[in-house]
PDB file of C-alpha atoms in Angstrom:
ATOM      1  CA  UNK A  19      68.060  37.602 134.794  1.00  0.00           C
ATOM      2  CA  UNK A  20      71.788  37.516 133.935  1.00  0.00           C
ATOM      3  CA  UNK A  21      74.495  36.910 136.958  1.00  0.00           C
ATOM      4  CA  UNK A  22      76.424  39.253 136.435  1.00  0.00           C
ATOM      5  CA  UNK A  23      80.422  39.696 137.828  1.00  0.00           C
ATOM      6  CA  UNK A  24      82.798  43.034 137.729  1.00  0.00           C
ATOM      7  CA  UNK A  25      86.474  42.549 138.215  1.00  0.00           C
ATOM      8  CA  UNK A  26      87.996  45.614 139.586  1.00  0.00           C
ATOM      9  CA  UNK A  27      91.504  47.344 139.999  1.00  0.00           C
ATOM     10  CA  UNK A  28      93.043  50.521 140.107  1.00  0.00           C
ATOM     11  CA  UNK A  29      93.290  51.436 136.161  1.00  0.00           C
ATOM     12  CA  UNK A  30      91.169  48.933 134.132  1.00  0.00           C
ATOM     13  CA  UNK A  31      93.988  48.364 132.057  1.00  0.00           C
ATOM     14  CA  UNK A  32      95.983  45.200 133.252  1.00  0.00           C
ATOM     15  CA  UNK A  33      94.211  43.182 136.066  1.00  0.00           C
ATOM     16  CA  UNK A  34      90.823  43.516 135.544  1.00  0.00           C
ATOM     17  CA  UNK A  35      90.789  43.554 132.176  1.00  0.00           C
ATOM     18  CA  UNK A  36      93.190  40.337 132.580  1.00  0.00           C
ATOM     19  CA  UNK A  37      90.591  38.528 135.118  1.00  0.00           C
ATOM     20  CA  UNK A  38      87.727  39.647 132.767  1.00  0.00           C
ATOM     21  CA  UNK A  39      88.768  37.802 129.898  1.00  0.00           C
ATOM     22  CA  UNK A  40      89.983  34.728 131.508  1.00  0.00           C
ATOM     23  CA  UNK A  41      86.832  34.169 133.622  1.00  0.00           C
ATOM     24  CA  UNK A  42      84.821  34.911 130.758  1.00  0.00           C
ATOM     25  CA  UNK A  43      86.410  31.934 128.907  1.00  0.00           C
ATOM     26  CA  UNK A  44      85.794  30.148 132.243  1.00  0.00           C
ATOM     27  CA  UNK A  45      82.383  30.811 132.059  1.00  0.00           C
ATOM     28  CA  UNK A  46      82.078  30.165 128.287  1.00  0.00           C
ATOM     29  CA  UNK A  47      83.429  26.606 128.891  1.00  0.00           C
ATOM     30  CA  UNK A  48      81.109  25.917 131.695  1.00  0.00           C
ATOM     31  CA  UNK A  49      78.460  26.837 129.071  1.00  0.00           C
ATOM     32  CA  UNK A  50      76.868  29.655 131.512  1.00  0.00           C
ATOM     33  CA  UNK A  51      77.854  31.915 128.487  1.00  0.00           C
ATOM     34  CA  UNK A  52      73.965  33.214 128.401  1.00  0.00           C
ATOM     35  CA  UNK A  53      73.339  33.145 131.973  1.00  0.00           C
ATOM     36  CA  UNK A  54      76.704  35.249 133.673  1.00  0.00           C
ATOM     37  CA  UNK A  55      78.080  38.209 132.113  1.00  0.00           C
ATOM     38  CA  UNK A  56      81.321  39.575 132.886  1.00  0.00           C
ATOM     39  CA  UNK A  57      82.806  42.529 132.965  1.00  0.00           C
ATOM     40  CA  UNK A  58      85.467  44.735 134.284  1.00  0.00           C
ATOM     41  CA  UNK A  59      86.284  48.404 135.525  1.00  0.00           C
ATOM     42  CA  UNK A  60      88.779  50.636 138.010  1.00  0.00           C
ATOM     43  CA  UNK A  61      88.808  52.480 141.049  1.00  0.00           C
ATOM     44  CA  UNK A  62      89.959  55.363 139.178  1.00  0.00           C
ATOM     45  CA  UNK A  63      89.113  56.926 135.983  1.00  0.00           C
ATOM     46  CA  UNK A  64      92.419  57.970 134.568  1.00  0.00           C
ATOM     47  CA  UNK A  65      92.652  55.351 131.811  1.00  0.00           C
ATOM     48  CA  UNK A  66      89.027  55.619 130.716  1.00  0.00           C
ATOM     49  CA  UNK A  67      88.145  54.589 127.094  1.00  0.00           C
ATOM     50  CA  UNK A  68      91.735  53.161 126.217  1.00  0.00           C
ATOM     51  CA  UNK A  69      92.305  49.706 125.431  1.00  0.00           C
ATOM     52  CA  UNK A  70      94.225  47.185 127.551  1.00  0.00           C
ATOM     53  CA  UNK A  71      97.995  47.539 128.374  1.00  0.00           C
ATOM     54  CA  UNK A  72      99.726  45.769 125.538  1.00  0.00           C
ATOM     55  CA  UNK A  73     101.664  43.873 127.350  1.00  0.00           C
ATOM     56  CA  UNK A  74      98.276  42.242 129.103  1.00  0.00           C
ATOM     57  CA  UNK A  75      96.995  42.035 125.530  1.00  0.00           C
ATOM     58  CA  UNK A  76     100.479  40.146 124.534  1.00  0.00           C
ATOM     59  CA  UNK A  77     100.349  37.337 127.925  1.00  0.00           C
ATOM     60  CA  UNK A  78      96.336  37.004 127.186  1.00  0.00           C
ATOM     61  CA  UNK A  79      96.526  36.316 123.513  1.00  0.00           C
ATOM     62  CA  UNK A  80      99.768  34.270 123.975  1.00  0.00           C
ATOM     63  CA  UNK A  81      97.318  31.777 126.017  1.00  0.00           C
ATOM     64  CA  UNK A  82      94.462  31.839 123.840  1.00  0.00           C
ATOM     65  CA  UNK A  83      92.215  34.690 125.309  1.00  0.00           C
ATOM     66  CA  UNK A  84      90.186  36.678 123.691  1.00  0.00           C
ATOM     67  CA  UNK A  85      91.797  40.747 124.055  1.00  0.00           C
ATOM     68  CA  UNK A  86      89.105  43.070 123.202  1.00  0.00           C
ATOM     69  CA  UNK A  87      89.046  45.747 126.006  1.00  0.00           C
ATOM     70  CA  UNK A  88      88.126  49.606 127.190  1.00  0.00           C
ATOM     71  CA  UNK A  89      88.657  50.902 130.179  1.00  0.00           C
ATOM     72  CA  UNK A  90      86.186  52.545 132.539  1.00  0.00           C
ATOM     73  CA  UNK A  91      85.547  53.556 136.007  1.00  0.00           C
ATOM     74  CA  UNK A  92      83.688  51.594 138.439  1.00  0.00           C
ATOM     75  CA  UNK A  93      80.358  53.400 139.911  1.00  0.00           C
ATOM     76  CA  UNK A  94      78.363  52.560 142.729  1.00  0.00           C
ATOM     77  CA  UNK A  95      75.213  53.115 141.282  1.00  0.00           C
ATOM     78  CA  UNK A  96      76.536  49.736 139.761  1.00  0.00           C
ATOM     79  CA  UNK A  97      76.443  47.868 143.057  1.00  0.00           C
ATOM     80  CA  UNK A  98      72.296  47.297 142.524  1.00  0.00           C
ATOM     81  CA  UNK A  99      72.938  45.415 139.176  1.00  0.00           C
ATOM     82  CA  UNK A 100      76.150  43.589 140.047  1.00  0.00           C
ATOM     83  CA  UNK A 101      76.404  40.185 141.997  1.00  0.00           C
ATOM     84  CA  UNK A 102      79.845  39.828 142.499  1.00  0.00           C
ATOM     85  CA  UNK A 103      82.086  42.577 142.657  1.00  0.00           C
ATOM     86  CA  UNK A 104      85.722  41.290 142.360  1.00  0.00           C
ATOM     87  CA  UNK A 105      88.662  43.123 143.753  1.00  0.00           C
ATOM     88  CA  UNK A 106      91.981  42.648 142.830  1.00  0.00           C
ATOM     89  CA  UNK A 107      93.668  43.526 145.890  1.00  0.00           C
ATOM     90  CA  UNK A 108      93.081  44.627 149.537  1.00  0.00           C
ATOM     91  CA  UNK A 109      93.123  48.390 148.387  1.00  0.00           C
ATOM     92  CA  UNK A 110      90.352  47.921 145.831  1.00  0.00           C
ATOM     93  CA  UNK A 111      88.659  45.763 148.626  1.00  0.00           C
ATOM     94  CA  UNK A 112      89.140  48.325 150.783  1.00  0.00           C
ATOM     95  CA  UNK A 113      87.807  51.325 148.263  1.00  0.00           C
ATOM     96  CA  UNK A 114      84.929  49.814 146.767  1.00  0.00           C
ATOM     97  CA  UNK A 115      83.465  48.800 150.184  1.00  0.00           C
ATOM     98  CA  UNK A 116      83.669  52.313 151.304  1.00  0.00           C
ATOM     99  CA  UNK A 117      81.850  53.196 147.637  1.00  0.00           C
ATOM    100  CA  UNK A 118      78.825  50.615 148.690  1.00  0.00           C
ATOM    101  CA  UNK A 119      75.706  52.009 149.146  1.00  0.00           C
ATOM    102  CA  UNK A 120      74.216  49.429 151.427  1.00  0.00           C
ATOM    103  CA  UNK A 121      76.000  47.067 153.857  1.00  0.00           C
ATOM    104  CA  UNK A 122      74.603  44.464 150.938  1.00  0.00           C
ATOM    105  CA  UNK A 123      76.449  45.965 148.507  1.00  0.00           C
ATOM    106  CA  UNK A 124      79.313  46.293 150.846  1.00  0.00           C
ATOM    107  CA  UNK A 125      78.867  42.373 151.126  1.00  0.00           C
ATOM    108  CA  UNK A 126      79.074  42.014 147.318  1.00  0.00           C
ATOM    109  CA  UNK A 127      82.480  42.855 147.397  1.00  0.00           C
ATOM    110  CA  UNK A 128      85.427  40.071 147.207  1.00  0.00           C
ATOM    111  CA  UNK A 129      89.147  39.648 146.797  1.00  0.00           C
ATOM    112  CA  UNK A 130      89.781  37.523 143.754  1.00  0.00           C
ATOM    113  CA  UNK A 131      92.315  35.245 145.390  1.00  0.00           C
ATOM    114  CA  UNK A 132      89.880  34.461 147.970  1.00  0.00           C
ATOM    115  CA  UNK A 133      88.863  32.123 145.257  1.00  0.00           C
ATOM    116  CA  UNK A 134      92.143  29.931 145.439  1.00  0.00           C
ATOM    117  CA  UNK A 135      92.338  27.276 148.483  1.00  0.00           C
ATOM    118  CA  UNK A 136      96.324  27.646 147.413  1.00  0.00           C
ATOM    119  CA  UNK A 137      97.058  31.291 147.515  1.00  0.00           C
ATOM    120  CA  UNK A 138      97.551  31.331 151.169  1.00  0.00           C
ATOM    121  CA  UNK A 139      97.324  34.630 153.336  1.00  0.00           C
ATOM    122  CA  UNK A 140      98.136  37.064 150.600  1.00  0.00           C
ATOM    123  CA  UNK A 141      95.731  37.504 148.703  1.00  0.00           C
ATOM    124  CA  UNK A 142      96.877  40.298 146.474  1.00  0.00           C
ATOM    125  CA  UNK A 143      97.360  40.251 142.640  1.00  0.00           C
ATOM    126  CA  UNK A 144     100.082  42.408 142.142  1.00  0.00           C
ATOM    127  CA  UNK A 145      99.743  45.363 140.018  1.00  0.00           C
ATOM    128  CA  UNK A 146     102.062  44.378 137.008  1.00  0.00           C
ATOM    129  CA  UNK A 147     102.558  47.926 135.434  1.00  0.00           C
ATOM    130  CA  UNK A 148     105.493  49.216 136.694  1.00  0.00           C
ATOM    131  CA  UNK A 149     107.488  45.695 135.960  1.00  0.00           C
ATOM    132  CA  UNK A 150     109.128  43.787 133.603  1.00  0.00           C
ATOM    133  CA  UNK A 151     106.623  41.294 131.524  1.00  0.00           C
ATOM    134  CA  UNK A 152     107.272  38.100 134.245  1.00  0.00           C
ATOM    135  CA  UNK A 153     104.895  40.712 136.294  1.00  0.00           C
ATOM    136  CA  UNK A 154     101.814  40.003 133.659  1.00  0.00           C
ATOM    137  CA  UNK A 155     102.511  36.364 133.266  1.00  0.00           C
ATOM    138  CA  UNK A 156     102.539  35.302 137.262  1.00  0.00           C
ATOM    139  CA  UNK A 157      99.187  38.258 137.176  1.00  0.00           C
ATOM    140  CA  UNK A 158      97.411  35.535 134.582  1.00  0.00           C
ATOM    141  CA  UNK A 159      99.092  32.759 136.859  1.00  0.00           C
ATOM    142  CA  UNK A 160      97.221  34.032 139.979  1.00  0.00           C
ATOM    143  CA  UNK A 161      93.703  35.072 137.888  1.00  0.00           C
ATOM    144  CA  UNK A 162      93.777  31.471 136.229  1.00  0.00           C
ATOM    145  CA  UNK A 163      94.452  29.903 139.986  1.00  0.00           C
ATOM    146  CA  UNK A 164      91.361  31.172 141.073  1.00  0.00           C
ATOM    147  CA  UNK A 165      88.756  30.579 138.237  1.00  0.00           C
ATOM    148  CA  UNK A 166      87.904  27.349 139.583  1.00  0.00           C
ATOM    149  CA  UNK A 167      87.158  28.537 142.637  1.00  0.00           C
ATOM    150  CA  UNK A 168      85.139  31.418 141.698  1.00  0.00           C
ATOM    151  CA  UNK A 169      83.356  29.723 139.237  1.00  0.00           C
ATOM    152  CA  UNK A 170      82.344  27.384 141.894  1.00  0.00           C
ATOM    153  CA  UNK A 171      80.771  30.134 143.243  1.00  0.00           C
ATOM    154  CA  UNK A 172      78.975  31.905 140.542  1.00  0.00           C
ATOM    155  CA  UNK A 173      77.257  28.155 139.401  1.00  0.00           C
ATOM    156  CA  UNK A 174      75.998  27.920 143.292  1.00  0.00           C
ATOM    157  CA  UNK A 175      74.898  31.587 143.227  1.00  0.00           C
ATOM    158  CA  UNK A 176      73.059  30.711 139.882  1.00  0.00           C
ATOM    159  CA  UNK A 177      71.481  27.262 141.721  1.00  0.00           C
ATOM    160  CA  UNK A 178      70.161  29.645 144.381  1.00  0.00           C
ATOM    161  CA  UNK A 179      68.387  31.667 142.302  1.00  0.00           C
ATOM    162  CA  UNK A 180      66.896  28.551 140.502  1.00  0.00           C
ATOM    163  CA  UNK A 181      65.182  27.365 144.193  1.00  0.00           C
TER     164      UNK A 181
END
């Protein structure tokens, strides 16, 4: 059975979709390709079935990530199939573990920055939309800060299920 991860934020259009891709890579490199799968989704549902913000699309492609993206809305009949739930910021922390079924579920839920022993006590990602482009870049900045971290994570999660 896969690991499986969910980066959330509010749209599914910048963020998530951001974190998806890069961790995906992470996880592709760490050759865990067949054993995690990764995906994204928001708190809301207003941006469902549209592709990423282009400007995401422009910062991830401009460091070598793959792009490919729709948007959808998280669920919490998703919390039973999902490991990891990653929030992009307090608000989405705050959301989805009011959405969790279970105080396991609830549990599930992390802030992505958590992940990065440099990112100090705020542990937002800020939402990029409303800025200029320097908004996306120091977004990918922040997402790629905390792979390491996270993926840390994921590959002791996996050795637990292996005992």
């Amino acid at each position: 059975m896969s690991y499986r991860v969910c980066f959330v934020c509010t749209g599914n259009i910048c963020r998530s979709p951001m974190a998806e891709s890069v961790f995906r890579a992470r996880i592709e490199e760490a050759g865990l390709d067949g054993l995690v799968e990764v995906d994204s989704a928001g708190t809301g549902g207003w941006h469902e079935g549209d592709g990423a913000d282009s400007r995401t699309v422009a910062v991830l492609e401009a460091a070598g990530y793959e792009s490919g993206h729709a948007a959808r809305q998280f669920h919490a009949s998703w919390f039973s199939r999902l490991d990891l739930v990653i929030a992009l910021d307090s608000g989405h922390l705050t959301d989805l573990r009011r959405l969790a079924p279970t105080p396991e579920d609830a549990a599930k839920v992390r802030l992505l920055r958590s992940y990065d022993p440099d990112a100090g006590d705020d542990l937002d990602v800020p939402d990029p939309y409303y800025g200029p482009m320097d908004g996306f870049e120091e977004c990918l900045e922040m997402v790629e800060a905390a792979g390491p971290g996270l993926l840390a994570a994921v590959q002791q999660g996996l050795e637990g299920r292996a005992a």
